[in-house]
């Protein structure tokens, strides 16, 4: 199994271009099923999750070519409405195929995503909304969801919680539905805006993304071919900011939209980082030692992202003083803490709350990534630690960071992959 070996103590310095967003590209790849035509998607990160999505597209009959961060998908040849069950286990987001396949073909079969390492991953909000749009759903014990609707109907949907995945699934299902759909208490994440932009290029009329009410005009018959460039990955950007912060480095990030990372910028400033923001660029220099932050709560956008919680715990683990981080989104998202303890961190867990007493320095250790962002946190800790850190099980990290060692080495990290 692959691992990353890091020699800590280097101050990171230099420029990085931030890749396209994983969470934006995944629903957009699923959306390509809708037009029965050609889709050219640029700035697509070469991640494991993207490769799985492409496998699914091929399995249902699309012709796909992926070269130099551009994916070309021809969905005119789709000949199956079944997403094979094994993909649901490999990647929870495969549930996002439910909306577009159902919308275009009137039926879809997708594996139930079940739970995962960071906690249960219910899809009740997705299914409740689709039922309201006229879908008959059989959620069979074997873990496969069969869904059918002769004709989906637009609906006024009030989400109990602003779920990112449910918002996206409803937007996609609404495209061929009869009549308009409104999603209230919708997720406001920037990735939803990117999906709206993609759908509008296809000829669908969608508005309101980025606010809590999204309006999709249904009744589409013929949709256009699309060319679209994916927005930057705000979590990857935040991770590199934390890398500069934890090493006292000085890094410029390019190809970003600063307002998408306001919550991260604000917390990084609070812990002593100096940050200058330009149009599509940001420069961050880390302090000699970070300052503790009284309390951070993970929240839906525009709050502090749960996908940055682990990286922030790593940063706070070497801060001067005690910080508290409350995880309000996922139940079991502190698996990195046990590993950080092995590196000399002083962290106490109390349910969804982590109390982090900053230590002067961490020490290199043999640790294991247990999930994607937790794995990134261990890499950050390794960059700051004294001596050598080995991060095992990096398949989790590869799901969300494109060759992370190459990017970090480019700004001066001593890091290598061993297979
Ligand atoms: C997306 C992101 C993930 C991020 C998360 C929260 C993608 C591919 N993944 O995941 O990186 O961590 O948003 O920002 O974009 N919930 C329900 N019922 C549902 C759906 C969700 O109870 O039907 C709950 C979940 O258990 C969780 C919370 O709502 O506690 C947030 O989930 P959601 O916003 O749906 O996250 P994902 O779309 O799965």
Tab-separated table of C-alpha atoms in Angstrom, residues 13-298:
chain	number	residue	atom	x	y	z
A	13	UNK	CA	7.652	28.877	0.058
A	14	UNK	CA	6.448	29.540	-3.458
A	15	UNK	CA	3.456	29.652	-5.786
A	16	UNK	CA	0.763	27.038	-6.323
A	17	UNK	CA	-2.038	26.919	-8.847
A	18	UNK	CA	-5.081	25.417	-7.122
A	19	UNK	CA	-6.756	22.560	-9.035
A	20	UNK	CA	-10.401	22.254	-10.000
A	21	UNK	CA	-12.894	21.365	-7.292
A	22	UNK	CA	-13.723	17.740	-6.544
A	23	UNK	CA	-17.109	18.601	-5.081
A	24	UNK	CA	-17.997	20.751	-8.092
A	25	UNK	CA	-16.895	18.294	-10.751
A	26	UNK	CA	-18.639	15.206	-9.313
A	27	UNK	CA	-22.245	16.486	-9.715
A	28	UNK	CA	-21.328	18.111	-13.032
A	29	UNK	CA	-20.054	14.771	-14.352
A	30	UNK	CA	-23.391	13.243	-13.336
A	31	UNK	CA	-25.208	16.159	-15.013
A	32	UNK	CA	-23.600	15.320	-18.360
A	33	UNK	CA	-26.082	12.434	-18.625
A	34	UNK	CA	-28.867	14.979	-19.116
A	35	UNK	CA	-28.182	16.492	-22.533
A	36	UNK	CA	-27.687	13.314	-24.546
A	37	UNK	CA	-24.922	15.213	-26.283
A	38	UNK	CA	-21.366	16.424	-26.003
A	39	UNK	CA	-19.863	17.818	-22.791
A	40	UNK	CA	-16.367	19.284	-22.530
A	41	UNK	CA	-15.281	19.811	-18.942
A	42	UNK	CA	-12.048	21.676	-18.353
A	43	UNK	CA	-9.938	22.141	-15.216
A	44	UNK	CA	-11.019	18.681	-14.081
A	45	UNK	CA	-8.782	17.335	-11.295
A	46	UNK	CA	-7.264	13.898	-11.863
A	47	UNK	CA	-8.603	12.375	-8.649
A	48	UNK	CA	-9.594	8.860	-7.750
A	49	UNK	CA	-13.231	9.943	-7.244
A	50	UNK	CA	-13.253	11.502	-10.718
A	51	UNK	CA	-11.954	8.263	-12.243
A	52	UNK	CA	-14.731	6.320	-10.495
A	53	UNK	CA	-17.363	8.761	-11.856
A	54	UNK	CA	-15.896	8.285	-15.337
A	55	UNK	CA	-16.074	4.489	-14.907
A	56	UNK	CA	-19.762	4.815	-14.017
A	57	UNK	CA	-20.423	7.040	-17.050
A	58	UNK	CA	-18.754	4.441	-19.286
A	59	UNK	CA	-20.715	1.604	-17.646
A	60	UNK	CA	-24.043	3.279	-18.510
A	61	UNK	CA	-22.940	3.774	-22.112
A	62	UNK	CA	-21.260	7.201	-22.370
A	63	UNK	CA	-18.154	7.665	-24.484
A	64	UNK	CA	-15.517	9.357	-22.321
A	65	UNK	CA	-12.040	10.727	-22.959
A	66	UNK	CA	-9.934	12.237	-20.146
A	67	UNK	CA	-6.692	13.980	-21.084
A	68	UNK	CA	-4.743	16.907	-19.617
A	69	UNK	CA	-7.436	17.804	-17.090
A	70	UNK	CA	-10.145	17.945	-19.767
A	71	UNK	CA	-12.922	15.356	-19.866
A	72	UNK	CA	-15.021	14.927	-22.981
A	73	UNK	CA	-18.248	13.022	-22.474
A	74	UNK	CA	-20.692	12.007	-25.162
A	75	UNK	CA	-23.916	11.020	-23.403
A	76	UNK	CA	-25.913	10.400	-26.593
A	77	UNK	CA	-25.017	6.714	-26.341
A	78	UNK	CA	-26.347	5.984	-22.825
A	79	UNK	CA	-27.952	2.532	-22.914
A	80	UNK	CA	-28.400	1.653	-19.250
A	81	UNK	CA	-30.108	3.249	-16.250
A	82	UNK	CA	-28.300	1.063	-13.720
A	83	UNK	CA	-25.313	2.296	-11.723
A	84	UNK	CA	-23.649	-0.932	-10.588
A	85	UNK	CA	-23.929	-1.469	-6.856
A	86	UNK	CA	-20.217	-1.833	-6.174
A	87	UNK	CA	-19.658	1.856	-7.010
A	88	UNK	CA	-21.923	2.981	-4.160
A	89	UNK	CA	-19.499	1.428	-1.713
A	90	UNK	CA	-16.440	2.888	-3.430
A	91	UNK	CA	-17.858	6.386	-3.638
A	92	UNK	CA	-20.858	7.697	-1.706
A	93	UNK	CA	-21.464	10.478	-4.237
A	94	UNK	CA	-22.558	7.928	-6.848
A	95	UNK	CA	-26.058	8.630	-5.450
A	96	UNK	CA	-25.897	11.866	-7.475
A	97	UNK	CA	-26.692	9.810	-10.611
A	98	UNK	CA	-30.195	9.181	-9.308
A	99	UNK	CA	-31.562	12.642	-10.260
A	100	UNK	CA	-30.219	12.980	-13.827
A	101	UNK	CA	-30.825	9.367	-14.939
A	102	UNK	CA	-34.351	9.409	-13.526
A	103	UNK	CA	-35.061	12.781	-15.106
A	104	UNK	CA	-33.955	11.746	-18.592
A	105	UNK	CA	-35.132	8.095	-18.677
A	106	UNK	CA	-37.946	7.856	-16.114
A	107	UNK	CA	-36.148	5.212	-14.080
A	108	UNK	CA	-32.822	4.717	-12.326
A	109	UNK	CA	-31.184	2.046	-10.200
A	110	UNK	CA	-28.378	3.119	-7.890
A	111	UNK	CA	-26.678	1.383	-4.973
A	112	UNK	CA	-27.551	2.749	-1.508
A	113	UNK	CA	-24.491	4.594	-0.184
A	114	UNK	CA	-24.932	3.292	3.387
A	115	UNK	CA	-22.682	4.638	6.157
A	116	UNK	CA	-19.016	5.531	5.973
A	117	UNK	CA	-15.999	6.237	8.110
A	118	UNK	CA	-17.047	9.760	9.065
A	119	UNK	CA	-20.524	8.686	10.168
A	120	UNK	CA	-23.881	7.641	8.749
A	121	UNK	CA	-24.611	9.086	5.300
A	122	UNK	CA	-28.403	9.092	5.109
A	123	UNK	CA	-30.120	10.005	1.834
A	124	UNK	CA	-33.615	10.481	3.258
A	125	UNK	CA	-33.739	14.113	2.063
A	126	UNK	CA	-32.871	13.077	-1.508
A	127	UNK	CA	-35.538	10.363	-1.535
A	128	UNK	CA	-38.249	12.451	0.157
A	129	UNK	CA	-37.835	15.196	-2.459
A	130	UNK	CA	-37.832	12.774	-5.392
A	131	UNK	CA	-40.983	11.140	-4.022
A	132	UNK	CA	-42.618	14.574	-3.853
A	133	UNK	CA	-41.754	14.948	-7.532
A	134	UNK	CA	-43.698	11.776	-8.301
A	135	UNK	CA	-41.020	9.114	-8.061
A	136	UNK	CA	-41.847	5.632	-6.823
A	137	UNK	CA	-38.910	4.360	-4.853
A	138	UNK	CA	-38.192	0.855	-3.684
A	139	UNK	CA	-35.359	0.847	-1.233
A	140	UNK	CA	-34.632	-2.839	-1.210
A	141	UNK	CA	-32.844	-4.570	1.651
A	142	UNK	CA	-30.042	-5.652	-0.651
A	143	UNK	CA	-28.940	-2.015	-0.687
A	144	UNK	CA	-30.129	-1.100	-4.158
A	145	UNK	CA	-32.537	1.769	-4.847
A	146	UNK	CA	-34.952	1.192	-7.749
A	147	UNK	CA	-36.718	4.396	-8.748
A	148	UNK	CA	-39.339	5.032	-11.388
A	149	UNK	CA	-41.518	7.901	-12.573
A	150	UNK	CA	-43.421	7.991	-15.860
A	151	UNK	CA	-43.125	11.752	-15.731
A	152	UNK	CA	-41.483	13.667	-12.899
A	153	UNK	CA	-43.407	16.718	-11.733
A	154	UNK	CA	-41.883	19.976	-10.604
A	155	UNK	CA	-42.468	20.579	-6.893
A	156	UNK	CA	-42.001	23.067	-4.088
A	157	UNK	CA	-39.498	21.369	-1.848
A	158	UNK	CA	-38.604	22.497	1.643
A	159	UNK	CA	-35.393	20.809	2.789
A	160	UNK	CA	-35.205	20.049	6.520
A	161	UNK	CA	-31.458	20.658	6.292
A	162	UNK	CA	-29.415	22.403	3.563
A	163	UNK	CA	-27.860	19.164	2.293
A	164	UNK	CA	-25.394	19.701	-0.553
A	165	UNK	CA	-26.055	16.349	-2.222
A	166	UNK	CA	-29.856	16.568	-1.891
A	167	UNK	CA	-29.889	20.103	-3.356
A	168	UNK	CA	-27.845	18.892	-6.346
A	169	UNK	CA	-29.907	15.743	-6.895
A	170	UNK	CA	-33.146	17.751	-6.922
A	171	UNK	CA	-31.710	20.351	-9.322
A	172	UNK	CA	-30.752	17.550	-11.711
A	173	UNK	CA	-34.051	15.670	-11.379
A	174	UNK	CA	-36.005	18.885	-12.057
A	175	UNK	CA	-34.567	19.416	-15.549
A	176	UNK	CA	-37.018	17.223	-17.514
A	177	UNK	CA	-39.803	17.392	-14.896
A	178	UNK	CA	-43.153	18.853	-15.910
A	179	UNK	CA	-43.369	22.334	-14.383
A	180	UNK	CA	-41.063	24.343	-12.165
A	181	UNK	CA	-39.222	23.218	-9.049
A	182	UNK	CA	-38.320	25.389	-6.075
A	183	UNK	CA	-35.814	24.206	-3.482
A	184	UNK	CA	-36.135	26.079	-0.186
A	185	UNK	CA	-33.477	25.963	2.528
A	186	UNK	CA	-31.145	24.866	-0.286
A	187	UNK	CA	-27.410	24.441	0.311
A	188	UNK	CA	-25.528	27.627	-0.649
A	189	UNK	CA	-22.096	26.131	-1.377
A	190	UNK	CA	-20.134	27.596	-4.335
A	191	UNK	CA	-20.197	24.141	-5.957
A	192	UNK	CA	-23.989	24.523	-6.300
A	193	UNK	CA	-23.422	27.774	-8.207
A	194	UNK	CA	-21.014	25.946	-10.514
A	195	UNK	CA	-23.677	23.298	-11.151
A	196	UNK	CA	-26.228	26.037	-11.883
A	197	UNK	CA	-23.819	27.664	-14.369
A	198	UNK	CA	-23.234	24.315	-16.066
A	199	UNK	CA	-26.980	23.616	-16.369
A	200	UNK	CA	-27.667	27.097	-17.705
A	201	UNK	CA	-25.042	26.559	-20.413
A	202	UNK	CA	-26.972	23.412	-21.331
A	203	UNK	CA	-30.029	25.588	-21.873
A	204	UNK	CA	-31.849	24.865	-18.602
A	205	UNK	CA	-33.117	27.928	-16.709
A	206	UNK	CA	-31.845	27.744	-13.129
A	207	UNK	CA	-31.549	30.680	-10.751
A	208	UNK	CA	-30.939	31.359	-7.080
A	209	UNK	CA	-27.913	29.103	-6.464
A	210	UNK	CA	-25.821	30.631	-3.695
A	211	UNK	CA	-29.014	31.719	-1.909
A	212	UNK	CA	-31.408	29.533	0.050
A	213	UNK	CA	-34.056	29.366	-2.710
A	214	UNK	CA	-33.252	27.758	-6.058
A	215	UNK	CA	-35.699	27.839	-8.968
A	216	UNK	CA	-35.432	25.352	-11.839
A	217	UNK	CA	-37.665	25.753	-14.864
A	218	UNK	CA	-38.723	22.271	-15.911
A	219	UNK	CA	-40.223	20.918	-19.102
A	220	UNK	CA	-37.000	20.914	-21.095
A	221	UNK	CA	-37.028	18.869	-24.267
A	222	UNK	CA	-33.806	19.504	-26.149
A	223	UNK	CA	-30.613	20.556	-24.384
A	224	UNK	CA	-27.349	21.925	-25.808
A	225	UNK	CA	-23.809	20.627	-25.923
A	226	UNK	CA	-21.730	22.261	-23.177
A	227	UNK	CA	-18.210	23.471	-22.527
A	228	UNK	CA	-17.426	24.408	-18.945
A	229	UNK	CA	-14.391	25.008	-16.705
A	230	UNK	CA	-14.646	23.797	-13.112
A	231	UNK	CA	-14.107	26.320	-10.277
A	232	UNK	CA	-11.114	25.979	-7.951
A	233	UNK	CA	-11.162	23.600	-5.012
A	234	UNK	CA	-11.651	25.743	-1.910
A	235	UNK	CA	-10.756	22.870	0.425
A	236	UNK	CA	-7.501	22.127	-1.391
A	237	UNK	CA	-6.740	25.877	-1.208
A	238	UNK	CA	-7.527	25.864	2.519
A	239	UNK	CA	-5.267	22.841	3.029
A	240	UNK	CA	-2.330	24.633	1.360
A	241	UNK	CA	-3.059	27.704	3.478
A	242	UNK	CA	-2.851	25.519	6.571
A	243	UNK	CA	0.441	24.087	5.215
A	244	UNK	CA	1.870	27.615	5.050
A	245	UNK	CA	0.409	28.401	8.475
A	246	UNK	CA	1.789	25.330	10.237
A	247	UNK	CA	5.317	25.659	8.784
A	248	UNK	CA	5.636	29.457	9.144
A	249	UNK	CA	5.925	29.512	5.365
A	250	UNK	CA	5.029	32.027	2.672
A	251	UNK	CA	2.840	30.790	-0.161
A	252	UNK	CA	0.900	32.367	-3.026
A	253	UNK	CA	-2.201	30.540	-4.261
A	254	UNK	CA	-3.394	31.200	-7.790
A	255	UNK	CA	-6.606	30.490	-9.692
A	256	UNK	CA	-8.857	31.043	-6.675
A	257	UNK	CA	-12.024	33.021	-5.892
A	258	UNK	CA	-11.197	34.580	-2.499
A	259	UNK	CA	-14.814	35.156	-1.422
A	260	UNK	CA	-15.406	31.375	-1.485
A	261	UNK	CA	-12.877	30.962	1.314
A	262	UNK	CA	-13.792	33.906	3.542
A	263	UNK	CA	-14.427	31.683	6.570
A	264	UNK	CA	-11.033	29.998	6.141
A	265	UNK	CA	-9.222	33.311	5.616
A	266	UNK	CA	-10.836	34.805	8.695
A	267	UNK	CA	-9.820	31.889	10.942
A	268	UNK	CA	-6.301	31.735	9.511
A	269	UNK	CA	-5.905	35.461	10.260
A	270	UNK	CA	-7.167	34.878	13.786
A	271	UNK	CA	-4.443	32.316	14.341
A	272	UNK	CA	-1.774	34.803	13.275
A	273	UNK	CA	-1.357	34.275	9.518
A	274	UNK	CA	-0.877	37.361	7.367
A	275	UNK	CA	-3.025	37.172	4.254
A	276	UNK	CA	-3.180	39.485	1.242
A	277	UNK	CA	-5.981	38.928	-1.187
A	278	UNK	CA	-5.967	40.010	-4.823
A	279	UNK	CA	-8.475	39.289	-7.560
A	280	UNK	CA	-7.817	35.594	-8.131
A	281	UNK	CA	-4.774	35.234	-5.911
A	282	UNK	CA	-3.940	35.059	-2.266
A	283	UNK	CA	-0.652	35.336	-0.409
A	284	UNK	CA	-0.337	33.822	3.040
A	285	UNK	CA	2.572	33.898	5.460
A	286	UNK	CA	2.447	31.871	8.618
A	287	UNK	CA	3.491	33.110	12.061
A	288	UNK	CA	6.507	31.716	13.955
A	289	UNK	CA	3.908	29.874	16.036
A	290	UNK	CA	0.126	29.966	15.452
A	291	UNK	CA	-2.222	31.446	18.069
A	292	UNK	CA	-5.058	29.378	19.493
A	293	UNK	CA	-8.626	30.157	18.416
A	294	UNK	CA	-11.247	30.191	21.192
A	295	UNK	CA	-13.844	28.235	19.274
A	296	UNK	CA	-14.540	27.133	15.700
A	297	UNK	CA	-17.824	25.515	14.690
A	298	UNK	CA	-18.166	23.689	11.396
